[in-house]
Tab-separated table of C-alpha atoms and ligand atoms in Angstrom:
chain	number	residue	atom	x	y	z
A	593	MET	CA	213.129	67.615	-42.759
A	594	VAL	CA	215.775	69.430	-44.708
A	595	PRO	CA	214.167	68.940	-48.148
A	596	PHE	CA	210.877	70.209	-46.762
A	597	LEU	CA	212.478	73.376	-45.435
A	598	LEU	CA	214.186	73.898	-48.742
A	599	LEU	CA	210.895	73.579	-50.539
A	600	VAL	CA	209.252	76.134	-48.265
A	601	THR	CA	212.172	78.521	-48.716
A	602	ALA	CA	211.998	78.100	-52.461
A	603	LEU	CA	208.265	78.803	-52.479
A	604	VAL	CA	208.636	81.909	-50.362
A	605	ALA	CA	211.482	83.112	-52.591
A	606	GLN	CA	209.378	82.616	-55.693
A	607	GLN	CA	206.423	84.437	-54.137
A	608	CYS	CA	208.626	87.380	-53.238
A	609	VAL	CA	209.952	87.637	-56.781
A	610	GLU	CA	206.426	87.761	-58.194
A	611	ALA	CA	205.256	90.165	-55.526
A	612	VAL	CA	208.096	92.570	-56.193
A	613	GLU	CA	207.129	92.558	-59.851
A	614	SER	CA	203.624	93.742	-58.923
A	615	GLY	CA	205.063	96.677	-56.960
A	616	GLN	CA	204.039	95.505	-53.479
A	617	THR	CA	206.318	93.306	-51.431
A	618	CYS	CA	205.223	90.605	-49.051
A	619	ASP	CA	207.433	91.826	-46.244
A	620	VAL	CA	204.969	91.468	-43.393
A	621	PRO	CA	204.496	88.513	-41.022
A	622	PRO	CA	201.838	85.929	-41.992
A	623	SER	CA	199.385	87.334	-39.433
A	624	MET	CA	199.213	90.477	-41.600
A	625	TRP	CA	198.800	88.814	-44.970
A	626	CYS	CA	195.090	89.545	-45.084
A	627	SER	CA	195.490	93.130	-43.892
A	628	SER	CA	194.721	94.702	-47.274
A	629	PRO	CA	193.913	93.549	-50.809
A	630	ALA	CA	197.368	94.725	-52.005
A	631	VAL	CA	199.279	92.818	-49.325
A	632	ALA	CA	197.145	89.724	-49.861
A	633	LYS	CA	197.977	89.923	-53.559
A	634	ALA	CA	201.668	90.415	-52.883
A	635	CYS	CA	201.715	87.479	-50.512
A	636	GLN	CA	199.677	85.438	-52.999
A	637	VAL	CA	197.004	84.590	-50.491
A	638	GLU	CA	194.158	86.486	-52.140
A	639	GLU	CA	191.955	83.443	-52.356
A	640	SER	CA	192.396	82.472	-48.701
A	641	CYS	CA	191.922	86.057	-47.577
A	642	GLU	CA	188.851	86.689	-49.718
A	643	ARG	CA	186.248	86.169	-47.022
A	644	TYR	CA	188.120	88.367	-44.592
A	645	LEU	CA	188.878	91.087	-47.102
A	646	ARG	CA	185.224	91.340	-48.022
A	647	LYS	CA	184.467	92.635	-44.542
A	648	ILE	CA	187.118	95.346	-44.623
A	649	GLY	CA	186.862	95.862	-48.377
A	650	ASP	CA	185.939	98.909	-50.397
A	651	ALA	CA	182.693	100.820	-49.937
A	652	PRO	CA	179.841	98.313	-49.986
A	653	ALA	CA	177.289	98.283	-52.757
A	654	PRO	CA	174.049	100.188	-52.056
A	655	PRO	CA	171.368	98.135	-50.324
A	656	VAL	CA	168.537	96.681	-52.378
A	657	SER	CA	165.435	98.834	-51.951
A	658	LEU	CA	162.287	96.839	-51.458
A	659	THR	CA	158.977	98.589	-50.890
A	660	LEU	CA	155.868	96.702	-49.866
A	661	TYR	CA	152.451	98.260	-50.506
A	662	TYR	CA	149.903	96.378	-48.443
A	663	GLU	CA	146.842	96.637	-46.204
A	664	SER	CA	146.632	95.324	-42.688
A	665	LEU	CA	143.883	92.689	-42.949
A	666	CYS	CA	144.604	91.270	-46.394
A	667	GLY	CA	145.337	87.556	-46.115
A	668	GLY	CA	147.769	87.558	-49.031
A	669	CYS	CA	149.690	90.449	-47.482
A	670	GLN	CA	149.929	88.646	-44.152
A	671	LYS	CA	151.122	85.523	-45.903
A	672	PHE	CA	153.789	87.466	-47.793
A	673	ILE	CA	154.953	89.291	-44.661
A	674	ASN	CA	155.091	86.126	-42.578
A	675	GLU	CA	156.439	83.653	-45.109
A	676	GLN	CA	158.728	85.787	-47.272
A	677	LEU	CA	159.476	89.245	-45.949
A	678	TRP	CA	160.119	88.434	-42.306
A	679	PRO	CA	162.472	85.480	-42.876
A	680	THR	CA	164.256	87.421	-45.629
A	681	TRP	CA	164.654	90.464	-43.396
A	682	ASN	CA	166.139	88.293	-40.658
A	683	LYS	CA	168.739	86.953	-43.063
A	684	LEU	CA	169.461	89.956	-45.246
A	685	SER	CA	168.544	93.200	-43.435
A	686	PRO	CA	172.119	94.583	-43.769
A	687	ILE	CA	171.778	94.640	-47.554
A	688	MET	CA	168.105	95.699	-47.642
A	689	ASN	CA	166.447	99.102	-47.619
A	690	LEU	CA	162.923	98.128	-46.631
A	691	THR	CA	159.955	100.492	-46.856
A	692	LEU	CA	156.455	99.560	-45.733
A	693	VAL	CA	153.400	101.407	-47.025
A	694	PRO	CA	150.261	100.331	-45.148
A	695	TYR	CA	147.369	101.601	-47.250
A	696	GLY	CA	146.736	99.202	-50.126
A	697	ASN	CA	143.320	99.279	-51.745
A	698	ALA	CA	141.895	101.886	-49.373
A	699	ALA	CA	140.227	105.088	-50.525
A	700	GLU	CA	140.201	108.531	-48.948
A	701	LYS	CA	137.991	111.589	-49.023
A	702	LYS	CA	138.628	114.944	-47.483
A	703	ARG	CA	135.952	115.998	-45.021
A	704	PHE	CA	136.605	119.450	-43.550
A	705	ASP	CA	140.187	119.398	-42.274
A	706	LYS	CA	140.469	115.637	-42.029
A	707	TRP	CA	140.798	112.606	-44.272
A	708	VAL	CA	138.171	109.919	-44.074
A	709	TYR	CA	139.406	106.483	-45.043
A	710	GLU	CA	137.512	103.571	-46.395
A	711	CYS	CA	139.268	100.218	-46.285
A	712	GLN	CA	138.747	97.075	-48.332
A	713	HIS	CA	138.302	94.820	-45.288
A	714	GLY	CA	136.281	97.280	-43.260
A	715	LYS	CA	136.867	99.684	-40.388
A	716	GLN	CA	139.234	97.388	-38.499
A	717	GLU	CA	141.591	97.355	-41.448
A	718	CYS	CA	141.757	101.153	-41.320
A	719	VAL	CA	142.610	100.866	-37.614
A	720	GLY	CA	145.418	98.433	-38.463
A	721	ASN	CA	146.776	100.610	-41.271
A	722	LEU	CA	146.816	103.617	-38.950
A	723	ILE	CA	148.552	101.762	-36.121
A	724	GLU	CA	151.209	100.475	-38.508
A	725	THR	CA	151.665	103.874	-40.145
A	726	CYS	CA	152.106	105.468	-36.719
A	727	THR	CA	154.495	102.674	-35.695
A	728	LEU	CA	156.705	103.480	-38.675
A	729	HIS	CA	156.643	107.131	-37.709
A	730	MET	CA	157.082	106.794	-33.944
A	731	LEU	CA	159.758	104.083	-33.991
A	732	LYS	CA	161.432	105.847	-36.936
A	733	ASN	CA	163.804	103.033	-37.588
A	734	ILE	CA	162.574	100.142	-39.741
A	735	SER	CA	164.724	97.706	-37.719
A	736	ALA	CA	162.619	98.544	-34.691
A	737	ALA	CA	159.273	98.997	-36.470
A	738	PHE	CA	159.206	95.912	-38.665
A	739	PRO	CA	159.444	93.314	-35.857
A	740	PHE	CA	156.442	94.991	-34.192
A	741	ILE	CA	154.460	95.174	-37.434
A	742	HIS	CA	155.333	91.581	-38.209
A	743	CYS	CA	154.081	90.607	-34.770
A	744	ILE	CA	150.742	92.362	-35.383
A	745	GLU	CA	150.388	90.749	-38.796
A	746	SER	CA	151.121	87.276	-37.442
A	747	ARG	CA	148.656	87.262	-34.507
A	748	VAL	CA	146.043	85.105	-36.201
A	749	GLU	CA	143.938	84.914	-33.034
A	750	TYR	CA	143.359	88.677	-33.309
A	751	SER	CA	143.202	88.786	-37.086
A	752	ASP	CA	140.003	90.875	-36.952
A	753	ASN	CA	141.219	93.143	-34.164
A	754	PRO	CA	144.545	94.774	-35.001
A	755	LYS	CA	144.462	97.035	-31.960
A	756	LYS	CA	144.237	94.057	-29.632
A	757	ALA	CA	147.051	92.368	-31.562
A	758	ALA	CA	149.158	95.539	-31.279
A	759	GLU	CA	148.570	95.757	-27.510
A	760	LYS	CA	149.638	92.132	-27.047
A	761	CYS	CA	152.698	92.636	-29.229
A	762	ALA	CA	153.626	95.872	-27.485
A	763	SER	CA	153.640	94.294	-24.049
A	764	LYS	CA	155.597	91.303	-25.333
A	765	MET	CA	158.143	93.457	-27.154
A	766	GLN	CA	158.345	96.376	-24.747
A	767	VAL	CA	157.138	98.875	-27.308
A	768	ASP	CA	155.528	102.048	-26.000
A	769	PHE	CA	152.058	101.561	-27.429
A	770	SER	CA	150.546	104.642	-25.772
A	771	ALA	CA	152.529	106.955	-28.070
A	772	ILE	CA	151.539	104.932	-31.137
A	773	GLU	CA	147.897	104.881	-30.044
A	774	LYS	CA	147.889	108.629	-29.463
A	775	CYS	CA	149.244	109.162	-32.976
A	776	ALA	CA	146.718	106.735	-34.493
A	777	ASP	CA	143.756	108.347	-32.723
A	778	GLY	CA	144.687	111.922	-33.581
A	779	SER	CA	145.313	114.321	-36.412
A	780	GLN	CA	148.931	113.228	-36.729
A	781	GLY	CA	147.971	109.687	-37.718
A	782	ASN	CA	145.283	111.049	-40.020
A	783	ALA	CA	147.886	113.141	-41.867
A	784	LEU	CA	150.486	110.357	-41.929
A	785	GLU	CA	147.975	107.948	-43.440
A	786	HIS	CA	147.338	110.502	-46.170
A	787	GLU	CA	151.064	110.337	-47.013
A	788	MET	CA	150.672	106.574	-47.413
A	789	ALA	CA	147.722	107.208	-49.727
A	790	LEU	CA	149.838	109.597	-51.819
A	791	LYS	CA	152.753	107.142	-52.003
A	792	THR	CA	150.409	104.387	-53.080
A	793	GLY	CA	148.619	106.665	-55.529
A	794	SER	CA	151.869	107.695	-57.199
A	795	LEU	CA	152.821	104.135	-58.154
A	796	ASN	CA	153.668	103.748	-61.807
A	797	PRO	CA	152.261	101.455	-63.042
A	798	PRO	CA	149.384	101.858	-60.565
A	799	HIS	CA	148.889	98.847	-58.316
A	800	THR	CA	146.092	96.473	-59.222
A	801	TYR	CA	146.318	94.257	-56.132
A	802	VAL	CA	148.201	93.941	-52.844
A	803	PRO	CA	150.699	92.799	-51.711
A	804	TRP	CA	152.485	94.850	-54.378
A	805	VAL	CA	156.253	95.176	-54.355
A	806	THR	CA	158.766	97.422	-56.022
A	807	LEU	CA	162.425	96.494	-56.281
A	808	ASN	CA	164.742	99.503	-56.501
A	809	GLY	CA	161.614	101.479	-57.363
A	810	VAL	CA	160.480	99.188	-60.175
A	811	HIS	CA	157.448	96.917	-60.373
A	812	THR	CA	157.090	94.265	-63.052
A	813	GLU	CA	155.156	91.035	-63.038
A	814	LYS	CA	158.456	89.173	-63.123
A	815	ILE	CA	159.774	90.997	-60.037
A	816	GLN	CA	156.470	90.471	-58.235
A	817	ASN	CA	156.455	86.739	-58.953
A	818	ALA	CA	160.097	86.370	-57.957
A	819	ALA	CA	159.382	88.160	-54.653
A	820	MET	CA	156.389	85.923	-53.934
A	821	ASP	CA	158.308	82.731	-54.761
A	822	ASP	CA	161.680	83.305	-53.154
A	823	LEU	CA	162.440	86.762	-51.816
A	824	VAL	CA	165.857	85.761	-50.445
A	825	LYS	CA	166.925	84.749	-53.930
A	826	LEU	CA	165.560	87.943	-55.477
A	827	ILE	CA	167.399	90.194	-53.017
A	828	CYS	CA	170.615	88.168	-53.330
A	829	ASP	CA	170.466	88.179	-57.134
A	830	THR	CA	169.826	91.934	-57.190
A	831	TYR	CA	172.521	92.935	-54.710
A	832	GLN	CA	175.646	94.153	-56.488
A	833	GLY	CA	178.092	93.748	-53.601
A	834	PRO	CA	179.811	90.619	-52.331
A	835	LYS	CA	177.066	88.161	-51.423
A	836	PRO	CA	176.516	87.619	-47.697
A	837	ASP	CA	176.660	84.030	-46.471
A	838	ALA	CA	172.851	83.886	-46.279
A	839	CYS	CA	172.843	84.069	-50.096
A	840	THR	CA	174.628	80.749	-50.444
A	841	PRO	CA	172.019	78.029	-50.379
A	842	SER	CA	172.993	75.270	-48.042
A	843	THR	CA	173.518	72.226	-50.225
A	844	ALA	CA	175.364	70.220	-47.615
A	845	THR	CA	173.850	66.787	-47.195
A	846	VAL	CA	176.036	65.846	-44.257
A	847	CYS	CA	177.214	67.732	-41.215
A	848	VAL	CA	180.952	67.570	-40.898
A	849	ARG	CA	182.347	67.110	-37.401
A	850	ASP	CA	184.624	69.980	-36.427
B	1613	NAG	C1	165.518	103.568	-49.495
B	1613	NAG	O1	164.260	103.515	-50.124
B	1613	NAG	C2	163.583	104.765	-50.147
B	1613	NAG	C3	162.191	104.520	-50.696
B	1613	NAG	O2	162.222	103.765	-51.842
B	1613	NAG	C4	164.386	105.755	-50.959
B	1613	NAG	O3	163.745	106.987	-50.990
B	1613	NAG	C5	165.775	105.882	-50.355
B	1613	NAG	O4	166.572	106.707	-51.160
B	1613	NAG	C6	166.440	104.530	-50.236
B	1613	NAG	N1	167.694	104.642	-49.514
B	1613	NAG	C7	168.808	103.994	-49.897
B	1613	NAG	C8	169.998	104.177	-49.018
B	1613	NAG	O5	168.872	103.289	-50.897
B	1614	NAG	C1	167.402	100.896	-35.062
B	1614	NAG	O1	166.810	99.873	-34.292
B	1614	NAG	C2	167.667	98.775	-34.031
B	1614	NAG	C3	166.837	97.677	-33.377
B	1614	NAG	O2	166.072	98.170	-32.319
B	1614	NAG	C4	168.841	99.263	-33.189
B	1614	NAG	O3	169.713	98.182	-32.940
B	1614	NAG	C5	169.581	100.361	-33.943
B	1614	NAG	O4	170.598	100.895	-33.144
B	1614	NAG	C6	168.622	101.477	-34.362
B	1614	NAG	N1	169.315	102.413	-35.239
B	1614	NAG	C7	169.180	103.721	-35.137
B	1614	NAG	C8	169.896	104.537	-36.145
B	1614	NAG	O5	168.472	104.252	-34.287
C-alpha cells in the first residue's frame, strides 16, 4: 500500500514539474483535466482527452461540399442516391454540404414567358424534376428535403410516376405536399427549374452523363469514380477536420462484452 502511494505521489510530482515548464500548471481536480487542450497538456492526459477535446475543440473544418447533378427517372441516379448518397448522408451529414440539382440531361426552350422542358426519360421525368426542385425550395433546408427526395427516388413501385411516389412519401413523412405541388404546377416551379438548368449548364467541364458529382466544386473522373465506389471514404478522406467516428471502418471481428 505504502509503496504504491509513493509511486503515485512521485508520478504526480513529476507531471507537475513538466507542466510548470510548459507554462500551464495542472492545478485542477482530475474531473477538469479534459477541460481545455492546455490543461490536458499540463496534466499530461492529452491522449486520453483527445476524443473529448475534439468536440469542444477549435473551429471545425469547413464541411465537404458535394453537389449531385441528376434527373429524376435515371436508373443510375436512383442507384447512386439509394446506395451511396443516402447512407453517406445518414453517417456524415454534419461534415457535408450537400446540394442537389435535379435537371440532368434535360433541355429547355423559352416559349413566350415560360420555359418548356424536354426530359431524357419523357414527360414524367420533367414532373419528377419539378417536384424535387420545388421540394428543395419549399423545405429550404437540405436536412428536411433530402429524406423526402430520397423517398421519392426509392419508390420503385412508382418509378414511372413520380407524383404518385411523392404523394405516398408526403403522407408517410408528414410533408405538406400541397405547397410543393402548387409550386411545381405554377410559374414559380417553372422559374426554379430554369435555375437548375443554368446551374447544370455552367458546369466546367460540362457534364457528359448523370449522375455527375462535384466535390468542393471540382469534377474529375477520379472523383466521380471514388464517389460511385465508396462515397463515405471519399468524404472522410476529403474532410480536413478531426474524422468523425463514422470514418473509422469497423474492423472488429468480435464483439467485446461490456
Ligand atoms: C455549400 O455548397 C454551395 C454550392 O456548392 C456553395 O455555394 C456554398 O458556399 C457551400 N457552403 C459551405 C458552407 O461550404
Ligand atoms: C433543418 O431540418 C432538420 C430536419 O428536419 C431540422 O432538425 C433542423 O432544425 C432544420 N434546420 C433549420 C436551420 O431550419
